[in-house]
Amino acid sequence: MVDYGGAVSDIFSAFGDFAEAAGYSKAAGLAKQNAGYERLSGQVQLAATNRQIYQTEGAQTAATAAGGLTGGGSAALLMRSSQQQAGLQRGLLELQTNINVNASLQQAAADQAQADAKTIGGIGSLVGGALGLFGI
């Protein structure tokens, strides 16, 4: 005896799986797009940080010159300290940007895996339903 109800249910289940897979695929695309935005945001923040650093270094150089110092001794220590701080600030900003980008890419991969699983499940339900219609 052919179970038409079960076969039809499997076929409609397949359509639901395909729709869900499309949603996950869209989410994966958006997560990849977010990774690009995170990268761009990091670049803008780095440019702003570099501008601030150059302003600080320029002000220190001007203050040193106005004080009649030649750039040695305390002035050199201050400049070296500022450059080290700037390097740390840039490194931290680049690290945080990479963390954010990788988090978005990880989400994209997870969403794509879900989409693939739903697609495979949909194919299985569709084939199962079709075979059920023929009593196989």
PDB file of C-alpha atoms in Angstrom:
ATOM      1  CA  MET A   1       0.000   0.000   0.000  1.00  0.00           C
ATOM      2  CA  VAL A   2       1.357   3.415  -0.982  1.00  0.00           C
ATOM      3  CA  ASP A   3       1.489   6.070   1.743  1.00  0.00           C
ATOM      4  CA  TYR A   4       0.500   9.104  -0.334  1.00  0.00           C
ATOM      5  CA  GLY A   5       0.119  11.316   2.723  1.00  0.00           C
ATOM      6  CA  GLY A   6       3.635  10.567   3.925  1.00  0.00           C
ATOM      7  CA  ALA A   7       5.057  11.071   0.440  1.00  0.00           C
ATOM      8  CA  VAL A   8       3.351  14.431  -0.007  1.00  0.00           C
ATOM      9  CA  SER A   9       4.447  15.471   3.484  1.00  0.00           C
ATOM     10  CA  ASP A  10       8.064  14.636   2.579  1.00  0.00           C
ATOM     11  CA  ILE A  11       7.822  16.689  -0.606  1.00  0.00           C
ATOM     12  CA  PHE A  12       6.430  19.730   1.230  1.00  0.00           C
ATOM     13  CA  SER A  13       9.096  19.267   3.902  1.00  0.00           C
ATOM     14  CA  ALA A  14      11.682  19.487   1.134  1.00  0.00           C
ATOM     15  CA  PHE A  15      10.311  22.856   0.035  1.00  0.00           C
ATOM     16  CA  GLY A  16      10.539  24.096   3.618  1.00  0.00           C
ATOM     17  CA  ASP A  17      14.147  22.910   3.833  1.00  0.00           C
ATOM     18  CA  PHE A  18      14.996  24.684   0.569  1.00  0.00           C
ATOM     19  CA  ALA A  19      13.422  27.922   1.820  1.00  0.00           C
ATOM     20  CA  GLU A  20      15.351  27.650   5.081  1.00  0.00           C
ATOM     21  CA  ALA A  21      18.559  26.969   3.139  1.00  0.00           C
ATOM     22  CA  ALA A  22      17.973  30.141   1.127  1.00  0.00           C
ATOM     23  CA  GLY A  23      17.650  32.101   4.373  1.00  0.00           C
ATOM     24  CA  TYR A  24      20.909  30.707   5.701  1.00  0.00           C
ATOM     25  CA  SER A  25      22.631  31.475   2.389  1.00  0.00           C
ATOM     26  CA  LYS A  26      21.435  35.065   2.600  1.00  0.00           C
ATOM     27  CA  ALA A  27      22.682  35.296   6.209  1.00  0.00           C
ATOM     28  CA  ALA A  28      26.063  33.947   5.087  1.00  0.00           C
ATOM     29  CA  GLY A  29      26.238  36.622   2.394  1.00  0.00           C
ATOM     30  CA  LEU A  30      25.400  39.343   4.904  1.00  0.00           C
ATOM     31  CA  ALA A  31      28.037  38.058   7.341  1.00  0.00           C
ATOM     32  CA  LYS A  32      30.639  38.188   4.547  1.00  0.00           C
ATOM     33  CA  GLN A  33      29.511  41.718   3.746  1.00  0.00           C
ATOM     34  CA  ASN A  34      29.875  42.615   7.435  1.00  0.00           C
ATOM     35  CA  ALA A  35      33.456  41.322   7.340  1.00  0.00           C
ATOM     36  CA  GLY A  36      34.174  43.852   4.606  1.00  0.00           C
ATOM     37  CA  TYR A  37      32.589  46.628   6.660  1.00  0.00           C
ATOM     38  CA  GLU A  38      34.647  45.595   9.693  1.00  0.00           C
ATOM     39  CA  ARG A  39      37.830  45.773   7.596  1.00  0.00           C
ATOM     40  CA  LEU A  40      36.865  49.208   6.243  1.00  0.00           C
ATOM     41  CA  SER A  41      35.983  50.452   9.721  1.00  0.00           C
ATOM     42  CA  GLY A  42      39.378  49.304  10.985  1.00  0.00           C
ATOM     43  CA  GLN A  43      41.127  51.138   8.162  1.00  0.00           C
ATOM     44  CA  VAL A  44      39.243  54.358   8.928  1.00  0.00           C
ATOM     45  CA  GLN A  45      40.041  54.045  12.642  1.00  0.00           C
ATOM     46  CA  LEU A  46      43.701  53.400  11.819  1.00  0.00           C
ATOM     47  CA  ALA A  47      43.827  56.507   9.602  1.00  0.00           C
ATOM     48  CA  ALA A  48      42.286  58.588  12.398  1.00  0.00           C
ATOM     49  CA  THR A  49      44.720  57.109  14.914  1.00  0.00           C
ATOM     50  CA  ASN A  50      47.685  57.839  12.630  1.00  0.00           C
ATOM     51  CA  ARG A  51      46.514  61.450  12.243  1.00  0.00           C
ATOM     52  CA  GLN A  52      46.249  61.830  16.008  1.00  0.00           C
ATOM     53  CA  ILE A  53      49.710  60.295  16.475  1.00  0.00           C
ATOM     54  CA  TYR A  54      51.287  62.605  13.901  1.00  0.00           C
ATOM     55  CA  GLN A  55      49.655  65.624  15.577  1.00  0.00           C
ATOM     56  CA  THR A  56      50.984  64.558  18.966  1.00  0.00           C
ATOM     57  CA  GLU A  57      54.483  63.951  17.608  1.00  0.00           C
ATOM     58  CA  GLY A  58      54.407  67.308  15.786  1.00  0.00           C
ATOM     59  CA  ALA A  59      53.359  69.111  18.945  1.00  0.00           C
ATOM     60  CA  GLN A  60      56.128  67.412  20.923  1.00  0.00           C
ATOM     61  CA  THR A  61      58.715  68.319  18.280  1.00  0.00           C
ATOM     62  CA  ALA A  62      57.520  71.933  18.269  1.00  0.00           C
ATOM     63  CA  ALA A  63      57.586  72.115  22.069  1.00  0.00           C
ATOM     64  CA  THR A  64      61.085  70.663  22.113  1.00  0.00           C
ATOM     65  CA  ALA A  65      62.287  73.188  19.539  1.00  0.00           C
ATOM     66  CA  ALA A  66      60.548  76.078  21.322  1.00  0.00           C
ATOM     67  CA  GLY A  67      62.338  75.093  24.504  1.00  0.00           C
ATOM     68  CA  GLY A  68      65.662  75.355  22.706  1.00  0.00           C
ATOM     69  CA  LEU A  69      66.308  71.604  22.980  1.00  0.00           C
ATOM     70  CA  THR A  70      68.033  69.718  20.205  1.00  0.00           C
ATOM     71  CA  GLY A  71      66.154  66.462  20.476  1.00  0.00           C
ATOM     72  CA  GLY A  72      68.524  64.660  22.794  1.00  0.00           C
ATOM     73  CA  GLY A  73      68.134  63.559  26.404  1.00  0.00           C
ATOM     74  CA  SER A  74      64.636  63.921  27.848  1.00  0.00           C
ATOM     75  CA  ALA A  75      63.199  65.082  24.527  1.00  0.00           C
ATOM     76  CA  ALA A  76      64.478  61.932  22.811  1.00  0.00           C
ATOM     77  CA  LEU A  77      63.078  59.750  25.582  1.00  0.00           C
ATOM     78  CA  LEU A  78      59.689  61.447  25.255  1.00  0.00           C
ATOM     79  CA  MET A  79      59.661  60.977  21.470  1.00  0.00           C
ATOM     80  CA  ARG A  80      60.725  57.335  21.770  1.00  0.00           C
ATOM     81  CA  SER A  81      58.023  56.687  24.356  1.00  0.00           C
ATOM     82  CA  SER A  82      55.408  58.344  22.139  1.00  0.00           C
ATOM     83  CA  GLN A  83      56.480  56.244  19.155  1.00  0.00           C
ATOM     84  CA  GLN A  84      56.307  53.056  21.207  1.00  0.00           C
ATOM     85  CA  GLN A  85      52.823  53.985  22.426  1.00  0.00           C
ATOM     86  CA  ALA A  86      51.772  54.736  18.851  1.00  0.00           C
ATOM     87  CA  GLY A  87      53.047  51.345  17.720  1.00  0.00           C
ATOM     88  CA  LEU A  88      51.095  49.622  20.482  1.00  0.00           C
ATOM     89  CA  GLN A  89      47.967  51.591  19.636  1.00  0.00           C
ATOM     90  CA  ARG A  90      48.225  50.697  15.933  1.00  0.00           C
ATOM     91  CA  GLY A  91      48.909  47.042  16.718  1.00  0.00           C
ATOM     92  CA  LEU A  92      45.934  46.820  19.067  1.00  0.00           C
ATOM     93  CA  LEU A  93      43.646  48.440  16.505  1.00  0.00           C
ATOM     94  CA  GLU A  94      44.800  46.070  13.763  1.00  0.00           C
ATOM     95  CA  LEU A  95      44.363  43.078  16.073  1.00  0.00           C
ATOM     96  CA  GLN A  96      40.824  44.094  17.055  1.00  0.00           C
ATOM     97  CA  THR A  97      39.942  44.669  13.400  1.00  0.00           C
ATOM     98  CA  ASN A  98      41.197  41.186  12.507  1.00  0.00           C
ATOM     99  CA  ILE A  99      39.229  39.654  15.385  1.00  0.00           C
ATOM    100  CA  ASN A 100      36.050  41.382  14.184  1.00  0.00           C
ATOM    101  CA  VAL A 101      36.613  40.374  10.559  1.00  0.00           C
ATOM    102  CA  ASN A 102      37.304  36.767  11.528  1.00  0.00           C
ATOM    103  CA  ALA A 103      34.171  36.655  13.694  1.00  0.00           C
ATOM    104  CA  SER A 104      32.079  37.762  10.710  1.00  0.00           C
ATOM    105  CA  LEU A 105      33.767  35.229   8.426  1.00  0.00           C
ATOM    106  CA  GLN A 106      33.216  32.484  11.004  1.00  0.00           C
ATOM    107  CA  GLN A 107      29.518  33.382  11.143  1.00  0.00           C
ATOM    108  CA  ALA A 108      29.384  33.306   7.346  1.00  0.00           C
ATOM    109  CA  ALA A 109      30.920  29.815   7.313  1.00  0.00           C
ATOM    110  CA  ALA A 110      28.478  28.579   9.969  1.00  0.00           C
ATOM    111  CA  ASP A 111      25.513  29.996   8.065  1.00  0.00           C
ATOM    112  CA  GLN A 112      26.731  28.440   4.831  1.00  0.00           C
ATOM    113  CA  ALA A 113      27.137  25.067   6.556  1.00  0.00           C
ATOM    114  CA  GLN A 114      23.540  25.330   7.783  1.00  0.00           C
ATOM    115  CA  ALA A 115      22.390  26.206   4.270  1.00  0.00           C
ATOM    116  CA  ASP A 116      24.238  23.205   2.846  1.00  0.00           C
ATOM    117  CA  ALA A 117      22.754  20.893   5.484  1.00  0.00           C
ATOM    118  CA  LYS A 118      19.222  22.148   4.783  1.00  0.00           C
ATOM    119  CA  THR A 119      19.742  21.738   1.036  1.00  0.00           C
ATOM    120  CA  ILE A 120      20.902  18.160   1.487  1.00  0.00           C
ATOM    121  CA  GLY A 121      17.983  17.484   3.835  1.00  0.00           C
ATOM    122  CA  GLY A 122      15.600  18.975   1.277  1.00  0.00           C
ATOM    123  CA  ILE A 123      16.984  16.792  -1.482  1.00  0.00           C
ATOM    124  CA  GLY A 124      16.614  13.740   0.750  1.00  0.00           C
ATOM    125  CA  SER A 125      13.005  14.621   1.574  1.00  0.00           C
ATOM    126  CA  LEU A 126      12.199  15.315  -2.064  1.00  0.00           C
ATOM    127  CA  VAL A 127      13.670  12.010  -3.239  1.00  0.00           C
ATOM    128  CA  GLY A 128      12.027  10.143  -0.369  1.00  0.00           C
ATOM    129  CA  GLY A 129       8.667  11.684  -1.174  1.00  0.00           C
ATOM    130  CA  ALA A 130       8.972  10.936  -4.880  1.00  0.00           C
ATOM    131  CA  LEU A 131       9.919   7.323  -4.180  1.00  0.00           C
ATOM    132  CA  GLY A 132       7.032   7.086  -1.689  1.00  0.00           C
ATOM    133  CA  LEU A 133       4.576   8.165  -4.379  1.00  0.00           C
ATOM    134  CA  PHE A 134       5.677   5.168  -6.427  1.00  0.00           C
ATOM    135  CA  GLY A 135       5.537   2.821  -3.472  1.00  0.00           C
ATOM    136  CA  ILE A 136       9.289   2.276  -3.448  1.00  0.00           C
TER     137      ILE A 136
END
